[in-house]
Short mmCIF file of C-alpha atoms in Angstrom, two decimals:
data_model
loop_
_atom_site.label_atom_id
_atom_site.label_comp_id
_atom_site.label_asym_id
_atom_site.label_seq_id
_atom_site.Cartn_x
_atom_site.Cartn_y
_atom_site.Cartn_z
CA MET A 1163 41.58 0.00 69.92
CA ARG A 1164 45.00 0.71 69.25
CA THR A 1165 44.80 -1.05 65.52
CA ARG A 1166 41.28 0.46 64.90
CA THR A 1167 43.23 4.05 64.83
CA GLY A 1168 46.03 2.58 62.98
CA ALA A 1169 43.49 1.11 60.52
CA LEU A 1170 41.64 3.77 60.16
CA ALA A 1171 45.21 6.48 59.79
CA VAL A 1172 46.45 4.27 56.98
CA ALA A 1173 42.73 4.02 55.28
CA VAL A 1174 43.22 7.59 55.42
CA MET A 1175 46.38 7.61 54.30
CA ALA A 1176 45.77 5.37 51.73
CA LEU A 1177 42.88 7.28 49.97
CA PHE A 1178 45.05 10.05 49.80
CA LEU A 1179 47.27 8.32 47.97
CA GLY A 1180 44.78 6.89 45.49
CA VAL A 1181 43.60 10.34 45.40
CA LEU A 1182 47.02 11.77 44.27
CA VAL A 1183 48.11 8.41 42.09
CA VAL A 1184 44.61 9.86 40.00
CA SER A 1185 45.78 13.53 39.84
CA GLN A 1186 49.64 12.77 39.14
CA PHE A 1187 48.04 10.51 35.95
CA ARG A 1188 45.86 13.68 35.30
CA SER A 1189 48.42 15.94 35.20
CA ARG A 1190 50.74 13.97 32.84
CA GLU A 1191 48.07 14.16 30.26
CA ALA A 1192 47.18 17.74 30.98
CA TYR A 1193 46.58 18.71 27.03
CA SER A 1194 44.66 14.79 26.29
CA ARG A 1195 41.96 16.77 28.89
CA THR A 1196 41.60 19.37 26.71
CA LEU A 1197 41.26 17.12 23.80
CA GLN A 1198 38.57 15.14 25.34
CA GLN A 1199 36.76 18.49 25.20
CA GLU A 1200 37.46 18.88 21.15
CA THR A 1201 35.02 18.49 18.39
CA PRO A 1202 35.81 15.77 15.97
CA GLU A 1203 36.45 18.44 12.66
CA GLN A 1204 39.05 20.36 15.50
CA LEU A 1205 40.35 17.29 16.24
CA THR A 1206 41.37 15.97 12.57
CA ARG A 1207 42.60 19.76 12.00
CA LEU A 1208 45.26 19.27 14.92
CA ILE A 1209 46.47 15.65 12.99
CA ALA A 1210 46.52 17.61 9.70
CA ASP A 1211 48.93 20.06 11.42
CA LEU A 1212 50.83 17.64 13.52
CA ASN A 1213 51.52 15.50 10.46
CA ASP A 1214 52.62 18.58 8.60
CA ARG A 1215 55.30 19.64 11.10
CA ASN A 1216 56.56 15.99 11.59
CA ARG A 1217 56.87 15.82 8.30
CA GLN A 1218 58.79 19.00 7.99
CA LEU A 1219 60.97 18.26 11.12
CA ARG A 1220 61.89 14.24 8.93
CA SER A 1221 62.83 16.24 6.05
CA GLU A 1222 64.93 18.45 8.32
CA ILE A 1223 66.41 15.98 9.84
CA PHE A 1224 67.03 13.66 6.68
CA ASP A 1225 68.76 17.00 5.53
CA LEU A 1226 71.13 17.37 8.05
CA ARG A 1227 72.21 14.33 8.25
CA LEU A 1228 73.63 14.75 5.10
CA ALA A 1229 75.49 18.07 6.14
CA LEU A 1230 76.89 15.82 8.96
CA GLU A 1231 77.95 13.08 6.74
CA LEU A 1232 79.50 16.31 4.53
CA ALA A 1233 81.33 18.00 7.14
CA GLN A 1234 83.24 14.94 8.65
CA GLY A 1235 84.35 14.05 5.46
CA SER A 1236 85.69 17.13 4.49
CA ILE A 1237 87.11 17.32 8.29
CA ALA A 1238 88.84 13.96 8.08
CA SER A 1239 90.92 14.85 4.88
CA GLY A 1240 91.50 18.10 6.27
CA ARG A 1241 89.76 21.00 4.67
CA GLY A 1242 87.97 22.26 7.18
CA SER A 1243 84.29 23.00 6.51
CA LEU A 1244 84.03 26.27 5.34
CA GLU A 1245 81.28 25.44 2.80
CA GLY A 1246 79.37 24.18 5.28
CA SER A 1247 79.46 26.87 7.27
CA GLU A 1248 79.28 29.30 4.84
CA LYS A 1249 75.65 27.85 3.85
CA GLN A 1250 74.99 27.56 7.94
CA LEU A 1251 75.54 30.93 8.11
CA ALA A 1252 73.55 31.98 4.85
CA GLN A 1253 70.46 29.61 6.58
CA LEU A 1254 70.77 31.89 9.98
CA ARG A 1255 70.72 35.11 8.11
CA VAL A 1256 67.47 34.80 6.54
CA PHE A 1257 65.92 33.05 9.92
CA ALA A 1258 66.86 36.00 11.93
CA ALA A 1259 65.77 38.31 8.99
CA ARG A 1260 69.13 39.60 8.72
CA SER A 1261 69.49 39.46 4.87
CA ARG A 1262 67.20 40.54 2.20
CA VAL A 1263 65.60 37.79 0.85
CA THR A 1264 63.42 37.18 -2.42
CA GLY A 1265 60.81 34.29 -3.61
CA PRO A 1266 57.20 33.83 -4.13
CA GLY A 1267 54.36 34.38 -1.89
CA ILE A 1268 51.33 36.56 -1.08
CA GLY A 1269 50.85 40.35 -0.47
CA VAL A 1270 48.01 41.45 1.70
CA ARG A 1271 46.81 45.09 1.26
CA VAL A 1272 45.15 47.01 3.86
CA ASP A 1273 43.39 50.20 2.87
CA GLY A 1274 41.52 51.56 5.69
CA GLN A 1275 41.13 51.70 9.41
CA PHE A 1276 43.14 48.50 11.32
CA ASP A 1277 44.72 48.45 13.99
CA GLU A 1278 48.05 47.04 15.66
CA ARG A 1279 46.10 43.99 17.11
CA ALA A 1280 44.64 43.26 13.93
CA LEU A 1281 47.95 43.39 12.28
CA SER A 1282 49.83 41.23 14.60
CA ASP A 1283 47.20 38.45 14.49
CA LEU A 1284 47.57 39.31 10.26
CA VAL A 1285 51.40 37.88 11.15
CA ASN A 1286 50.65 35.55 13.09
CA GLU A 1287 48.53 33.72 10.96
CA LEU A 1288 50.47 34.17 7.85
CA ARG A 1289 53.50 32.25 10.56
CA ASN A 1290 50.84 29.59 10.99
CA ALA A 1291 50.32 29.20 7.45
CA GLY A 1292 54.08 28.54 6.80
CA ALA A 1293 55.76 32.37 5.79
CA GLU A 1294 59.20 32.23 5.67
CA ALA A 1295 59.77 35.92 5.57
CA ILE A 1296 56.99 38.90 6.29
CA ALA A 1297 57.24 42.73 5.66
CA VAL A 1298 54.82 45.58 6.57
CA ASN A 1299 55.52 47.94 4.12
CA GLU A 1300 59.10 48.18 4.29
CA SER A 1301 59.63 46.69 7.88
CA ARG A 1302 60.60 43.65 7.94
CA VAL A 1303 59.27 41.23 10.63
CA GLY A 1304 62.12 40.07 12.93
CA PRO A 1305 62.43 37.16 15.81
CA ARG A 1306 61.55 40.41 17.78
CA THR A 1307 59.17 42.30 16.56
CA TRP A 1308 56.08 44.17 17.76
CA PHE A 1309 53.23 46.05 16.40
CA GLY A 1310 51.69 49.28 18.31
CA PRO A 1311 49.66 52.15 17.69
CA GLY A 1312 50.96 55.31 15.78
CA SER A 1313 49.83 58.68 15.47
CA SER A 1314 46.34 59.94 13.88
CA GLY A 1315 45.72 56.27 12.66
CA THR A 1316 48.93 55.29 11.60
CA LEU A 1317 50.93 51.83 13.06
CA VAL A 1318 54.11 50.97 15.01
CA VAL A 1319 56.23 48.55 14.00
CA ASP A 1320 59.11 48.20 16.13
CA GLY A 1321 59.06 51.62 16.78
CA ARG A 1322 58.58 53.27 13.57
CA GLU A 1323 55.71 54.78 11.96
CA VAL A 1324 54.12 52.72 9.33
CA ARG A 1325 51.41 54.55 7.45
CA GLY A 1326 48.29 53.40 5.96
CA PRO A 1327 47.31 51.85 3.08
CA TRP A 1328 49.40 48.77 4.69
CA MET A 1329 50.79 46.14 2.42
CA VAL A 1330 51.62 43.60 3.99
CA ARG A 1331 54.33 41.05 2.01
CA ALA A 1332 55.12 37.07 2.46
CA ILE A 1333 57.43 34.79 1.29
CA GLY A 1334 56.46 31.22 1.16
CA ASP A 1335 54.20 28.85 -0.97
CA PRO A 1336 52.05 31.46 -2.61
CA ASP A 1337 48.97 28.61 -3.07
CA VAL A 1338 48.75 27.72 0.60
CA LEU A 1339 49.16 31.02 2.28
CA TYR A 1340 46.37 32.39 -0.36
CA VAL A 1341 44.00 29.49 0.27
CA ALA A 1342 44.87 30.00 4.22
CA MET A 1343 44.40 33.83 4.16
CA THR A 1344 41.07 33.70 1.60
CA ARG A 1345 39.14 30.28 3.13
CA THR A 1346 35.78 30.92 4.43
CA GLY A 1347 35.81 31.86 8.00
CA GLY A 1348 39.40 32.75 7.44
CA ILE A 1349 41.43 35.57 8.76
CA VAL A 1350 40.51 38.06 5.96
CA GLY A 1351 36.40 36.62 6.03
CA GLN A 1352 37.33 37.96 9.46
CA PHE A 1353 38.53 41.40 9.32
CA GLU A 1354 36.12 42.08 6.46
CA LEU A 1355 33.24 41.59 8.66
CA ILE A 1356 35.14 43.58 11.82
CA TYR A 1357 36.31 46.40 9.70
CA GLN A 1358 33.49 47.20 7.30
CA ARG A 1359 35.06 50.16 5.30
CA THR A 1360 38.27 49.02 5.16
CA ARG A 1361 39.26 47.23 1.54
CA PHE A 1362 41.54 43.66 2.27
CA THR A 1363 42.93 42.71 -1.25
CA VAL A 1364 44.83 39.28 -1.70
CA GLY A 1365 47.04 38.27 -4.55
CA ARG A 1366 49.29 35.75 -5.12
CA GLU A 1367 53.04 37.36 -6.14
CA THR A 1368 55.79 35.31 -8.63
CA THR A 1369 58.77 37.42 -6.81
CA LEU A 1370 59.15 39.36 -3.91
CA ASP A 1371 62.27 41.72 -2.31
CA LEU A 1372 62.15 41.93 1.44
CA PRO A 1373 64.46 44.03 2.96
CA ALA A 1374 66.27 42.81 6.17
CA VAL A 1375 65.41 43.94 9.46
CA SER A 1376 66.81 47.25 10.20
CA PRO A 1377 69.46 47.29 12.97
CA PRO A 1378 67.98 48.58 16.21
CA MET B 1478 48.18 -4.75 61.03
CA GLN B 1479 46.55 -6.95 59.10
CA LYS B 1480 43.51 -5.50 59.59
CA GLY B 1481 44.65 -2.43 58.55
CA LEU B 1482 46.49 -3.75 55.40
CA ALA B 1483 42.94 -5.09 54.31
CA LEU B 1484 41.60 -1.56 54.42
CA MET B 1485 44.25 -0.47 52.57
CA PHE B 1486 43.06 -2.05 48.91
CA PRO B 1487 39.17 -1.19 49.61
CA ALA B 1488 40.82 2.21 50.48
CA VAL B 1489 43.15 3.08 47.70
CA LEU B 1490 40.01 1.79 45.50
CA PHE B 1491 37.60 4.31 46.63
CA GLY B 1492 40.05 7.10 46.36
CA PHE B 1493 40.67 6.22 42.57
CA LEU B 1494 37.12 6.17 41.94
CA VAL B 1495 36.49 9.72 43.85
CA ALA B 1496 38.96 10.75 41.91
CA THR B 1497 38.41 9.49 38.54
CA GLN B 1498 34.47 10.49 39.04
CA TRP B 1499 35.03 14.01 40.08
CA ALA B 1500 37.44 14.37 36.62
CA THR B 1501 34.51 12.98 34.71
CA LEU B 1502 31.93 15.33 36.24
CA ALA B 1503 34.27 17.99 35.43
CA LEU B 1504 34.21 17.43 31.31
CA PRO B 1505 31.88 19.85 30.29
CA GLY B 1506 30.17 18.47 26.71
CA SER B 1507 31.76 14.55 26.67
CA GLN B 1508 27.86 13.76 25.48
CA ASP B 1509 28.07 15.26 22.45
CA VAL B 1510 27.21 13.59 19.41
CA GLY B 1511 30.62 12.75 17.59
CA ILE B 1512 32.17 11.22 20.77
CA ARG B 1513 32.30 7.93 19.18
CA TYR B 1514 34.76 9.53 16.94
CA ILE B 1515 36.83 11.33 20.18
CA ASP B 1516 38.73 8.72 21.69
CA PRO B 1517 40.57 7.69 18.35
CA LEU B 1518 41.04 10.89 16.87
CA SER B 1519 42.60 12.08 20.45
CA GLY B 1520 44.72 8.68 20.45
CA THR B 1521 46.30 9.81 17.28
CA VAL B 1522 46.78 13.77 18.00
CA THR B 1523 48.64 12.40 20.99
CA ARG B 1524 50.73 10.20 19.61
CA LEU B 1525 51.90 12.50 16.39
CA GLN B 1526 52.62 14.72 19.89
CA GLU B 1527 54.57 11.97 21.63
CA GLU B 1528 56.46 11.13 17.55
CA GLN B 1529 56.93 15.03 17.26
CA THR B 1530 58.99 15.26 20.46
CA SER B 1531 61.00 12.53 19.46
CA LEU B 1532 61.81 14.24 16.26
CA LYS B 1533 62.73 17.19 17.72
CA ALA B 1534 65.33 15.28 20.12
CA GLN B 1535 66.77 13.57 16.99
CA LEU B 1536 67.40 17.15 15.95
CA THR B 1537 68.71 18.29 18.68
CA ASP B 1538 70.75 15.55 18.64
CA ILE B 1539 71.94 16.20 14.96
CA ARG B 1540 72.93 19.78 15.30
CA ALA B 1541 74.69 19.49 18.44
CA LYS B 1542 76.79 16.84 16.40
CA LEU B 1543 77.32 19.24 13.16
CA ASP B 1544 78.21 22.25 16.18
CA ASP B 1545 80.69 20.19 17.60
CA LEU B 1546 82.34 19.40 14.48
CA GLN B 1547 82.23 23.23 13.28
CA ARG B 1548 83.81 23.66 16.64
CA THR B 1549 86.57 20.97 15.35
CA ALA B 1550 86.70 22.59 12.25
CA ALA B 1551 87.04 26.17 13.25
CA ALA B 1552 90.66 24.92 15.11
CA GLN B 1553 91.66 23.84 11.99
CA SER B 1554 91.16 27.38 9.83
CA GLY B 1555 91.09 30.60 10.79
CA ALA B 1556 87.81 31.45 7.90
CA VAL B 1557 85.90 28.70 9.65
CA ARG B 1558 86.62 30.37 13.08
CA ASP B 1559 85.49 33.62 11.99
CA LEU B 1560 82.24 32.25 10.49
CA GLN B 1561 81.90 30.53 13.69
CA VAL B 1562 81.73 33.61 15.58
CA ARG B 1563 79.24 35.09 13.60
CA ILE B 1564 76.84 31.89 13.31
CA GLU B 1565 77.08 32.29 17.44
CA ASP B 1566 75.82 35.48 17.37
CA LEU B 1567 72.91 34.70 14.87
CA LYS B 1568 71.98 32.22 16.83
CA ALA B 1569 71.70 33.65 20.00
CA THR B 1570 69.50 36.42 17.97
CA ALA B 1571 67.50 34.19 16.48
CA GLY B 1572 66.07 32.32 19.77
CA LEU B 1573 68.60 28.83 19.18
CA THR B 1574 70.45 29.23 21.83
CA GLU B 1575 69.41 28.74 25.78
CA ALA B 1576 68.71 32.03 27.08
CA ARG B 1577 69.35 33.36 30.65
CA GLY B 1578 68.79 36.20 32.65
CA GLU B 1579 66.36 38.62 34.87
CA GLY B 1580 62.54 38.42 33.62
CA VAL B 1581 58.90 38.64 33.77
CA VAL B 1582 56.56 35.69 33.55
CA VAL B 1583 52.53 36.21 32.86
CA THR B 1584 50.72 33.41 33.48
CA VAL B 1585 46.75 32.67 32.20
CA ASP B 1586 44.78 29.96 32.85
CA THR B 1587 40.76 30.09 32.92
CA VAL B 1588 39.30 29.63 36.34
CA ARG B 1589 38.32 26.61 37.37
CA ALA B 1590 36.87 27.30 40.85
CA PRO B 1591 33.35 26.50 41.19
CA GLY B 1592 31.41 30.14 40.52
CA ALA B 1593 33.86 30.79 37.50
CA LYS B 1594 31.83 31.98 34.15
CA GLU B 1595 30.67 29.14 32.64
CA GLN B 1596 31.63 30.94 28.82
CA GLU B 1597 35.23 31.02 30.10
CA ARG B 1598 36.15 27.37 29.94
CA GLY B 1599 36.80 25.89 26.07
CA VAL B 1600 37.46 29.27 25.77
CA CYS B 1601 40.56 29.63 23.05
CA LEU B 1602 43.56 31.96 25.07
CA ALA B 1603 45.90 32.52 21.72
CA PRO B 1604 45.05 35.99 21.09
CA ASP B 1605 46.06 36.67 24.79
CA LEU B 1606 48.94 34.74 24.74
CA THR B 1607 50.03 36.99 21.62
CA ASP B 1608 49.02 40.21 23.11
CA ILE B 1609 51.43 39.43 25.79
CA VAL B 1610 53.66 38.45 23.87
CA ASN B 1611 53.74 41.70 21.68
CA ALA B 1612 54.14 43.74 25.22
CA ALA B 1613 56.48 41.53 26.48
CA TRP B 1614 59.02 42.38 22.85
CA ARG B 1615 57.73 46.10 23.14
CA GLY B 1616 59.40 46.07 27.15
CA GLY B 1617 62.60 45.39 25.47
CA ALA B 1618 62.93 41.30 25.76
CA ARG B 1619 65.83 39.59 24.60
CA ALA B 1620 64.00 36.27 24.63
CA VAL B 1621 60.32 35.01 25.08
CA ALA B 1622 58.75 31.46 25.93
CA VAL B 1623 55.40 30.14 25.88
CA ASN B 1624 55.55 27.37 28.25
CA ASP B 1625 58.26 25.67 27.03
CA GLU B 1626 58.69 26.67 23.09
CA ARG B 1627 60.72 29.48 22.56
CA LEU B 1628 59.67 32.12 20.23
CA VAL B 1629 61.30 32.30 17.01
CA VAL B 1630 60.77 34.51 13.39
CA SER B 1631 58.53 31.84 12.79
CA SER B 1632 56.40 31.08 15.66
CA SER B 1633 52.63 31.49 15.91
CA VAL B 1634 50.26 30.70 18.71
CA TYR B 1635 46.94 29.51 17.48
CA CYS B 1636 44.21 27.54 19.09
CA VAL B 1637 42.20 24.71 17.61
CA GLY B 1638 39.07 24.76 19.41
CA ALA B 1639 41.04 24.99 23.23
CA THR B 1640 43.55 24.01 22.26
CA ILE B 1641 46.58 25.74 22.01
CA VAL B 1642 49.48 24.72 19.41
CA VAL B 1643 52.69 26.72 19.98
CA ASN B 1644 55.45 26.14 17.14
CA GLY B 1645 53.67 23.42 15.81
CA THR B 1646 53.62 22.14 19.14
CA ILE B 1647 50.34 21.25 21.52
CA VAL B 1648 51.11 22.99 25.03
CA SER B 1649 49.07 22.50 27.86
CA ALA B 1650 47.17 24.96 30.94
CA PRO B 1651 48.57 26.70 32.36
CA PHE B 1652 50.27 29.19 30.00
CA ALA B 1653 53.19 30.73 31.17
CA VAL B 1654 54.93 34.02 28.98
CA SER B 1655 58.54 34.07 30.35
CA ALA B 1656 60.24 36.94 29.30
CA VAL B 1657 64.03 37.33 29.76
CA GLY B 1658 65.09 41.40 29.29
CA PRO B 1659 64.50 44.16 31.39
CA PRO B 1660 62.14 43.47 34.22
CA ALA B 1661 61.00 47.15 34.92
CA THR B 1662 60.25 48.02 30.95
CA ILE B 1663 58.60 44.79 30.58
CA LEU B 1664 56.72 45.34 33.55
CA GLY B 1665 55.94 48.74 32.21
CA VAL B 1666 54.62 47.86 29.10
CA ILE B 1667 52.38 45.29 30.89
CA ASP B 1668 51.10 47.60 33.69
CA ASP B 1669 50.03 50.56 31.24
CA PRO B 1670 46.66 50.64 31.70
CA THR B 1671 46.16 51.09 27.62
CA GLN B 1672 47.82 47.40 27.18
CA LEU B 1673 46.45 43.91 27.78
CA ARG B 1674 42.70 45.99 28.50
CA ASP B 1675 40.75 42.56 27.74
CA LEU B 1676 42.87 40.57 29.48
CA LYS B 1677 42.66 42.82 32.74
CA ARG B 1678 38.81 43.21 32.23
CA ARG B 1679 38.21 39.50 32.10
CA ARG B 1680 40.35 39.21 35.53
CA ASP B 1681 38.43 41.78 37.07
CA GLN B 1682 35.63 39.79 36.15
CA LEU B 1683 37.36 36.22 37.92
CA ALA B 1684 36.97 35.13 34.45
CA ILE B 1685 40.32 34.14 34.18
CA ASP B 1686 43.36 33.82 36.46
CA LEU B 1687 46.38 36.36 35.15
CA ARG B 1688 49.67 36.59 37.45
CA VAL B 1689 52.62 38.54 37.06
CA THR B 1690 55.70 37.85 38.65
CA ARG B 1691 59.06 39.58 38.44
CA SER B 1692 62.08 36.76 38.34
CA PRO B 1693 66.04 37.17 39.34
CA LEU B 1694 66.11 34.72 37.03
CA LEU B 1695 64.61 32.57 34.01
CA THR B 1696 66.05 30.16 32.05
CA LEU B 1697 64.51 29.87 28.37
CA PRO B 1698 65.20 26.79 26.48
CA PRO B 1699 66.30 26.97 22.52
CA TYR B 1700 63.55 26.53 19.61
CA THR B 1701 64.07 23.03 18.50
CA GLY B 1702 61.72 23.07 15.48
CA PRO B 1703 62.84 23.18 11.63
CA LEU B 1704 64.43 26.28 10.07
CA SER B 1705 65.21 25.77 6.52
CA ALA B 1706 63.86 28.23 4.48
CA ARG B 1707 62.44 26.64 0.83
CA SER B 1708 61.02 29.65 -0.79
CA ALA B 1709 62.64 32.63 1.13
CA LYS B 1710 66.24 33.06 -0.63
CA PRO B 1711 68.75 35.66 0.59
CA GLU B 1712 69.51 37.76 -2.02
#
């Protein structure tokens, strides 16, 4: 009798252990489970996006290795790394949206009814397509920017009212950004269906000058 | 005891089988046409994602080495020291340093319990996450992350099917938007009935699981992705 209860206890524990092992394995592979539900087209898109991102990472690793060697050389010779620091500061000022920037890109003109969620989606889509700097009219979009509704059809960017027609300008590869916005089923196509009386015009720009983010 | 051991193996096997069977049952749409491509393609996605994790670790490592060198250089020269102070300040503003402090965590997930609305499975939650993020910034957050991905000026949150990608990285459900900043004002925006209406309606219909918690101490990791701008030049 004693052995039988013992065996039963072991069996229950083992069953529990078996379930535990599998669920542990499953949670480690949390996103793999979602992947299994995607279509081949969606998986192919994920592969393309991951490849793009990994390429960017590799190129940045390459650049930083060079910068590291340069800095090591100049420090060893006692010259300090003023140049390296200046370069990093300039890069960070762009990344924090603290400096005015210039470059090629696209402009999306929105003339008519629009709302803050759509504006936020448009900015998200531009970032997703690789936009490096974005502004809505004269308001630069910074790392902590938020969008809200304004009075009588206006929009609010970081607490400031921005009136339509809105011009959303984005610096980045003009062709990539243009195609990302205007492709079939893309965000502008969706907007045109939802905001039927609003006019959306997307154009490539050779030079855009965007202001720095306004101080809080 | 011998008998017990002999029973243990079939029991473990049985447990394993029950659990795998359960997991297979829980997979809707796995009988679709393109099924033969799913495994190799999702295998590639997983491999690329793992490669990305390793590339990000390398990048973090090189950045740390550069920072160390710059600190050494700052000790050598006053001019570098002044620049270094400004660099550290910008890094914190841009989301390149760890952020710690009190704040709010909002978690969102599709309801997996029986009786959950079928259409909410495989639904894209990215627009909900961007709405929550917007509410957090509006409430005065200093730093925001989605799961372990810190949000910066170049961050996007989007879906491919129901898979969510943040900063070019696949993130898994449940999704947590963590915001470091004044909890009262952040919660004020989140609780405002005119905000996050979609989400709140679906929560009330038991279609999604939405939880908002105040936290006395959050630690958000720094952004570890690429920074360099190819097109934008400072004026």
